[in-house]
Coordinates of C-alpha atoms in Angstrom, one line a residue:
X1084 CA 267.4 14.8 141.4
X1085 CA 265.6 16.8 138.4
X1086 CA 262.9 19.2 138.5
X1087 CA 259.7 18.0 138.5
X1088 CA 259.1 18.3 134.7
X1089 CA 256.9 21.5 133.4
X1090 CA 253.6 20.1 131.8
X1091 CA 252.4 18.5 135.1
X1092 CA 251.2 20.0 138.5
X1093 CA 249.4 19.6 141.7
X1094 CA 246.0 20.8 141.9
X1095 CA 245.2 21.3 145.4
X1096 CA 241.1 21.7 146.0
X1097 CA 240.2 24.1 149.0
X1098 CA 236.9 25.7 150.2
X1099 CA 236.9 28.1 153.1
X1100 CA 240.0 27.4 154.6
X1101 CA 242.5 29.9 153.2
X1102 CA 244.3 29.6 156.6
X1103 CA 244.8 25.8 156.6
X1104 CA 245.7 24.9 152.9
X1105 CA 248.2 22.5 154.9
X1106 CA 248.9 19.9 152.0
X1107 CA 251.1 23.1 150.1
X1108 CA 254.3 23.0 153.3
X1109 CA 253.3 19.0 153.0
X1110 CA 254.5 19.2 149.4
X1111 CA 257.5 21.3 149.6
X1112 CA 258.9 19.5 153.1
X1113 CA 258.7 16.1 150.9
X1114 CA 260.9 17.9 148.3
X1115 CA 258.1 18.7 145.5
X1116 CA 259.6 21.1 143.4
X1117 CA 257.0 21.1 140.7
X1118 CA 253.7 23.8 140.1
X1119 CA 251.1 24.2 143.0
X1120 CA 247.7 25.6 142.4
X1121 CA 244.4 26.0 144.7
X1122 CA 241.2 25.5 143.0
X1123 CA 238.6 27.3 145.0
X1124 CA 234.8 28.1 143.3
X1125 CA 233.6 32.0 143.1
X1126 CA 231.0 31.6 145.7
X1127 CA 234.1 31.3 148.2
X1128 CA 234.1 34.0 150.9
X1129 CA 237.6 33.5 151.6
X1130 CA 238.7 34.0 148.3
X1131 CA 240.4 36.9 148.4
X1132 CA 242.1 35.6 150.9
X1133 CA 243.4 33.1 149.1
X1134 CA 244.5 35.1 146.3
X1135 CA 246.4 37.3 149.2
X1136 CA 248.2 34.6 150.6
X1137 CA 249.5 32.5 147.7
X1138 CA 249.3 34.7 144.6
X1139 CA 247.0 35.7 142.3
X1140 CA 248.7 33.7 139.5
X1141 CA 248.6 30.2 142.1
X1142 CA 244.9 30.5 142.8
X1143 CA 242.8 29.4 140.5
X1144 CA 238.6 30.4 141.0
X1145 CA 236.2 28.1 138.7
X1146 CA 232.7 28.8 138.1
X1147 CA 230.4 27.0 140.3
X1148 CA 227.1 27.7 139.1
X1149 CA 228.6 26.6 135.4
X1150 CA 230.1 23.0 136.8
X1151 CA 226.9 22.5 138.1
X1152 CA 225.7 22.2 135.1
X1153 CA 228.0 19.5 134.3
X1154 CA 227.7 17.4 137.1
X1155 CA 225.4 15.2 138.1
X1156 CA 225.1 15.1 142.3
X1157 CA 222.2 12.4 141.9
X1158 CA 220.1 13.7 144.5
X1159 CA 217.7 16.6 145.0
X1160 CA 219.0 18.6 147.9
X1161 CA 219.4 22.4 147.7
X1162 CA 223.0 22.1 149.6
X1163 CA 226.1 22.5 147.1
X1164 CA 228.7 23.0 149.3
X1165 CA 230.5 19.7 147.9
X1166 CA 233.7 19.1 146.0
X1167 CA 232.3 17.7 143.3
X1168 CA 231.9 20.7 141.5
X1169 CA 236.1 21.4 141.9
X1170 CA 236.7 17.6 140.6
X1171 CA 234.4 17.9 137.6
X1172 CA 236.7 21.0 137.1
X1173 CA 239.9 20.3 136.9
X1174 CA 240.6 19.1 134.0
X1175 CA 239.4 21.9 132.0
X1176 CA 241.8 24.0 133.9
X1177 CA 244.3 21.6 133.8
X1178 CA 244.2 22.1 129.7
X1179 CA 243.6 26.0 130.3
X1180 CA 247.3 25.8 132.3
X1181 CA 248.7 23.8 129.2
X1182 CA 249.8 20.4 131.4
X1183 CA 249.9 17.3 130.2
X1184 CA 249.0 15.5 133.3
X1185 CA 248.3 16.7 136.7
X1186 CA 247.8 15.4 140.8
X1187 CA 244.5 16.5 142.4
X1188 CA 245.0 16.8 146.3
X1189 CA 242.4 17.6 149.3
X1190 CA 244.1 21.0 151.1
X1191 CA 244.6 18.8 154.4
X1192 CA 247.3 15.9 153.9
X1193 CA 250.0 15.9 156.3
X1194 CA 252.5 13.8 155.6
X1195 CA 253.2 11.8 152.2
X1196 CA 254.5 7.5 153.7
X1197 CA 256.1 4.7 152.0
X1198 CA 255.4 1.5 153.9
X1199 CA 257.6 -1.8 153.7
X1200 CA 257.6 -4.7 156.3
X1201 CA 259.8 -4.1 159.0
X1202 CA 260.9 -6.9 161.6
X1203 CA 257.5 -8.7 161.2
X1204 CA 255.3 -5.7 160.9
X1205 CA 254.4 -2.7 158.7
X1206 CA 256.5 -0.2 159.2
X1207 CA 256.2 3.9 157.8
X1208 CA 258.7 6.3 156.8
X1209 CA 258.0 9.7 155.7
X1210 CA 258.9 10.8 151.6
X1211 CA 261.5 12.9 151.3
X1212 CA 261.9 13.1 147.5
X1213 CA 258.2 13.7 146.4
X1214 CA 259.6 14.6 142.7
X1215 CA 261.2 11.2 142.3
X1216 CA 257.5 9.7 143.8
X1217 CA 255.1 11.2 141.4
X1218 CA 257.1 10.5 138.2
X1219 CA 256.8 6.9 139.4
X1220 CA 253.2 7.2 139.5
X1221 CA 252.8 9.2 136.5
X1222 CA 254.9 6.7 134.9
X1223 CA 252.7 4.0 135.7
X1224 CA 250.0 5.9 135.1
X1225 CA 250.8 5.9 131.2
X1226 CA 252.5 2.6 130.8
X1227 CA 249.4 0.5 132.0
X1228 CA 247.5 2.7 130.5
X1229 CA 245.3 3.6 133.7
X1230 CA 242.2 6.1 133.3
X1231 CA 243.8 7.1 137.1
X1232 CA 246.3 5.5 139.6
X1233 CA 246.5 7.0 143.3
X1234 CA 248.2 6.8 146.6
X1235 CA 246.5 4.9 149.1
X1236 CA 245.0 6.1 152.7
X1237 CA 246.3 5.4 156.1
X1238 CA 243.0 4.0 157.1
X1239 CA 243.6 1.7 154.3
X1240 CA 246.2 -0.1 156.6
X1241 CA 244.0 -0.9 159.6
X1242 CA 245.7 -4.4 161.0
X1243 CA 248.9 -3.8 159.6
X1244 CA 250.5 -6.8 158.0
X1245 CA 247.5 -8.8 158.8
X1246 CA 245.0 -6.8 157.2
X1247 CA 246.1 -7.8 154.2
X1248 CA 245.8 -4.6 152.2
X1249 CA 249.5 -3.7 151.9
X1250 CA 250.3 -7.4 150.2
X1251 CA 247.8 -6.5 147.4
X1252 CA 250.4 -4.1 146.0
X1253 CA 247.7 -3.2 144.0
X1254 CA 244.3 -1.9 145.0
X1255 CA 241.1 -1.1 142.5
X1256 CA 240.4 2.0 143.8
X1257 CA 241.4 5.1 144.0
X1258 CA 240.9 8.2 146.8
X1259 CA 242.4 11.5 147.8
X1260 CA 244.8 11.9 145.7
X1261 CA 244.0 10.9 141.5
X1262 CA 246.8 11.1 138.7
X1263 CA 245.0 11.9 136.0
X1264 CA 246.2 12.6 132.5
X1265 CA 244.2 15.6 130.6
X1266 CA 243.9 13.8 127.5
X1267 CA 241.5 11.4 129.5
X1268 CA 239.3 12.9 131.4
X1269 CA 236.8 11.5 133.3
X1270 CA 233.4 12.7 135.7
X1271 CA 232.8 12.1 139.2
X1272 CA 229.1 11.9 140.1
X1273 CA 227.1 12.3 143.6
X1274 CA 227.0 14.8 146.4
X1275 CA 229.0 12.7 148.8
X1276 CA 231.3 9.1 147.8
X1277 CA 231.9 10.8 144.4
X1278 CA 235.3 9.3 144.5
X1279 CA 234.1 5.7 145.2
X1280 CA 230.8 6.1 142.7
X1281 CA 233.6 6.9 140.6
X1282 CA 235.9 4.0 140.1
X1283 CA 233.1 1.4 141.2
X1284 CA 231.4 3.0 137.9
X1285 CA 234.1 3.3 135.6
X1286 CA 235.6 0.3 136.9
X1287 CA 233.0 -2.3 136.1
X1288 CA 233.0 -0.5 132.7
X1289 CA 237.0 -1.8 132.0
X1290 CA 238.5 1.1 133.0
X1291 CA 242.0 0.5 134.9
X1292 CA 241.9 2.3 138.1
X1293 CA 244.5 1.2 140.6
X1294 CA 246.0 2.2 143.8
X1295 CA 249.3 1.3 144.8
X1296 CA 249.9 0.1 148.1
X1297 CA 253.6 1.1 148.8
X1298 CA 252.8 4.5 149.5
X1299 CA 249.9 6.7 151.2
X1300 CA 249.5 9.7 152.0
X1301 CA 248.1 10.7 155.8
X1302 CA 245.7 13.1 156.4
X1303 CA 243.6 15.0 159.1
X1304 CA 240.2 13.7 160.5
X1305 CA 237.5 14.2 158.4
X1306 CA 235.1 15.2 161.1
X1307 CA 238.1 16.9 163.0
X1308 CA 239.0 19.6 160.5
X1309 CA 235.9 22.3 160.5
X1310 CA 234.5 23.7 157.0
X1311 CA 234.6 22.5 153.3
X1312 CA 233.3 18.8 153.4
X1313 CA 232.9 18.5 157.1
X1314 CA 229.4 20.2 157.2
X1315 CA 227.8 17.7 155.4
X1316 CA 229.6 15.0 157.0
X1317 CA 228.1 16.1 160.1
X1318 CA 224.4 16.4 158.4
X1319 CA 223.9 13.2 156.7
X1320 CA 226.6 10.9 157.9
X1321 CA 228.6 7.9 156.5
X1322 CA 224.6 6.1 156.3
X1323 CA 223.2 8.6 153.5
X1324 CA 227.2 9.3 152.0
X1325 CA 227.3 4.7 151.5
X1326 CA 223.8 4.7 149.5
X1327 CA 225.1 6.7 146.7
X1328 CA 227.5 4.2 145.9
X1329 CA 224.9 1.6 146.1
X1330 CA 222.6 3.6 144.0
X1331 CA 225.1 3.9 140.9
X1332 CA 226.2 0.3 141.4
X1333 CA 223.6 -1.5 143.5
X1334 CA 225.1 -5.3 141.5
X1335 CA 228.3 -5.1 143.7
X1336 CA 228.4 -2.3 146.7
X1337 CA 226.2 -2.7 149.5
X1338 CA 226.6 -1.0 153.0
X1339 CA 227.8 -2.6 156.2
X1340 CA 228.9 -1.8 159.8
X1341 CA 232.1 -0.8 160.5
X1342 CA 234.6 0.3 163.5
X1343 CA 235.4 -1.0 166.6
X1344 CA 234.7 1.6 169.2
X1345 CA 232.9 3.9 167.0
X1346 CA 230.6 1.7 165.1
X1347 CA 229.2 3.3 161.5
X1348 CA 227.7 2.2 158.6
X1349 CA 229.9 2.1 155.7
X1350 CA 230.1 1.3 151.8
X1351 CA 231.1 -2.5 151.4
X1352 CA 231.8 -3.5 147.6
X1353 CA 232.6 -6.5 146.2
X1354 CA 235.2 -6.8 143.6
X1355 CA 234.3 -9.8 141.9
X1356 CA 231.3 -8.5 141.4
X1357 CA 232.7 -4.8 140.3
X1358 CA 235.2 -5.0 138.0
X1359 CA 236.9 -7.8 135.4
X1360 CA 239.5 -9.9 137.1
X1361 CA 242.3 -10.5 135.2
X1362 CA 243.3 -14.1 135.0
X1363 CA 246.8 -15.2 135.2
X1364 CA 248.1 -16.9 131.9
X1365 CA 248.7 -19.9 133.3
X1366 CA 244.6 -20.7 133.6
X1367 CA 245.1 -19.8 129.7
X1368 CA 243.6 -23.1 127.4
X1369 CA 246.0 -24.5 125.3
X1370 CA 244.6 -24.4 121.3
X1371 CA 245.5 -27.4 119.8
X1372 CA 247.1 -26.6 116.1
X1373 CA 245.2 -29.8 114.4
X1374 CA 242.0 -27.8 115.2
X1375 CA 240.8 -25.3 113.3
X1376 CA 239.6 -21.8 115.2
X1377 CA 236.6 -20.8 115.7
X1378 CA 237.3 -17.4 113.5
X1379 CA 238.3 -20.0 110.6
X1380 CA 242.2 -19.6 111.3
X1381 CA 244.3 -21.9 109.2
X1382 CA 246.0 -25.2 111.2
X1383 CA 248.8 -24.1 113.1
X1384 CA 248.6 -20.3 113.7
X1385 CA 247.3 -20.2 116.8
X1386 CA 249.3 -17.8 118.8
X1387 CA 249.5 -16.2 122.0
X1388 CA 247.3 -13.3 122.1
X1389 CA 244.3 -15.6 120.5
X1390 CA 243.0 -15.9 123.4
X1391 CA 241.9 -13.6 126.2
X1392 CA 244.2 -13.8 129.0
X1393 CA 241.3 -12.8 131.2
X1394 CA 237.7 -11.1 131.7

């Protein structure tokens, strides 16, 4: 196949863990061929580090105490060693570095999946042609006209075939890893969940933000993989991280218990309360062209298109 084309690249967001930027071998073992940079804040210790190991010209050091100014973490605590700060980012950079669209990663993916049903049951298979994969996504990014489209989580798959995630094709959401186009940019918001207070936000709001459900990306434990998010994590838990999404949208996300061996409290949201539901155009009504519109149309223009084909 091609080169991935020049005007898009993966931003990969890392904090302390110069050693363990493992998403970058990810990448290039799934045959991306495109740009890689690592967006790390100037209040890094390992920074140099990072510079050392993958090139001045690859690392890229934002300001934090200038993001902070732009972002809004919706609480009062003195800790700021969050991501938000390196989302809120990237799309400034992304412009500085001249791209036209870009894919912001976590440093800790191991492994990018497709999954298809296999003999009954949901079956994985690791992506060997990443290049071909994120033109897909960036092409769907732009021809629905998505504020952001993603890859899903393995989590996301819990009960395989009958958890019925994978047959959505389609989620609302979007995690981890965010196509984004520069000439739309967007804000995260909150200390912790800033990716879920994002798209339950903007989502209720109209904006299309979709995950696919053919392909996910896997990544190491949370809790499991010291530094960067994991601190505060281990401070407030998954109790405190839920309530900020209830906070921004308290008319559709609520928390709820979750797990089977290791019960936790987690965000619950619910989508026909979130976002607008597109109807299918079947459930369309039929305008009859003796009547006249309500806009004062003429007898017998009605058209398709007159009305909404959903809400």
């Amino acid at each position: 196949t091609a080169a991935m084309r020049n005007d898009f690249a993966v931003l990969i967001l890392s904090h302390g863990r110069a050693g363990r930027v493992y998403t970058i071998p990810t990448l290039r073992k799934g045959g991306y061929t495109g740009k890689i940079y690592i967006v790390v804040d100037n209040e890094d210790e390992q920074q140099d580090e990072y510079i050392a190991r993958y090139g001045k010209e690859n690392v890229i050091v934002f300001d934090k105490l200038e993001a902070m100014k732009h972002s809004d973490t919706m609480d009062n605590y003195e800790k700021h060693n969050i991501v938000l700060y390196a989302r809120n980012s990237c799309f400034e950079i992304a412009k500085r570095l001249g791209l036209s669209s870009f894919l912001e990663l976590d440093d800790d993916y191991t492994a990018f999946d497709f999954r298809f049903e296999k003999s009954g049951k949901l079956a994985a298979k690791h992506c060997t042609d990443l290049d071909r994969l994120f033109e897909a996504m960036l092409n769907f990014l732009y021809e629905s006209d998505s504020l952001v489209v993603a890859l899903s989580q393995g989590g996301d798959y819990i009960g395989g075939l009958n958890g019925k995630y994978f047959a959505k094709k389609l989620s609302r959401k979007a995690m981890n890893a965010f196509f984004c186009r520069v000439d739309r940019p967007f804000s995260f918001f909150g200390s912790i969940n800033e990716d879920v207070n994002m798209y339950v936000t903007l989502g209720s709001r109209g904006e299309k933000i979709f995950s696919v459900t053919d392909a996910s990306l896997i990544q190491k434990e949370t809790q499991a993989n010291a530094g960067g998010l994991t601190d505060i994590y281990l401070d407030v838990g998954t109790y405190v991280k839920s309530f900020y999404s209830v906070m921004t949208m308290p008319s559709c996300v609520t928390v709820a218990m979750m797990g089977e061996t290791h019960r936790r409290m987690h965000h619950n949201i619910s989508w026909v309360n979130c976002v607008p539901m597109i109807l299918n155009e079947k459930y369309r009504k039929a305008v009859s062209p003796e009547r006249v519109g309500d806009h004062g149309k003429k007898e017998g223009t009605a058209k398709k298109g007159d009305c909404q084909a959903g809400i």
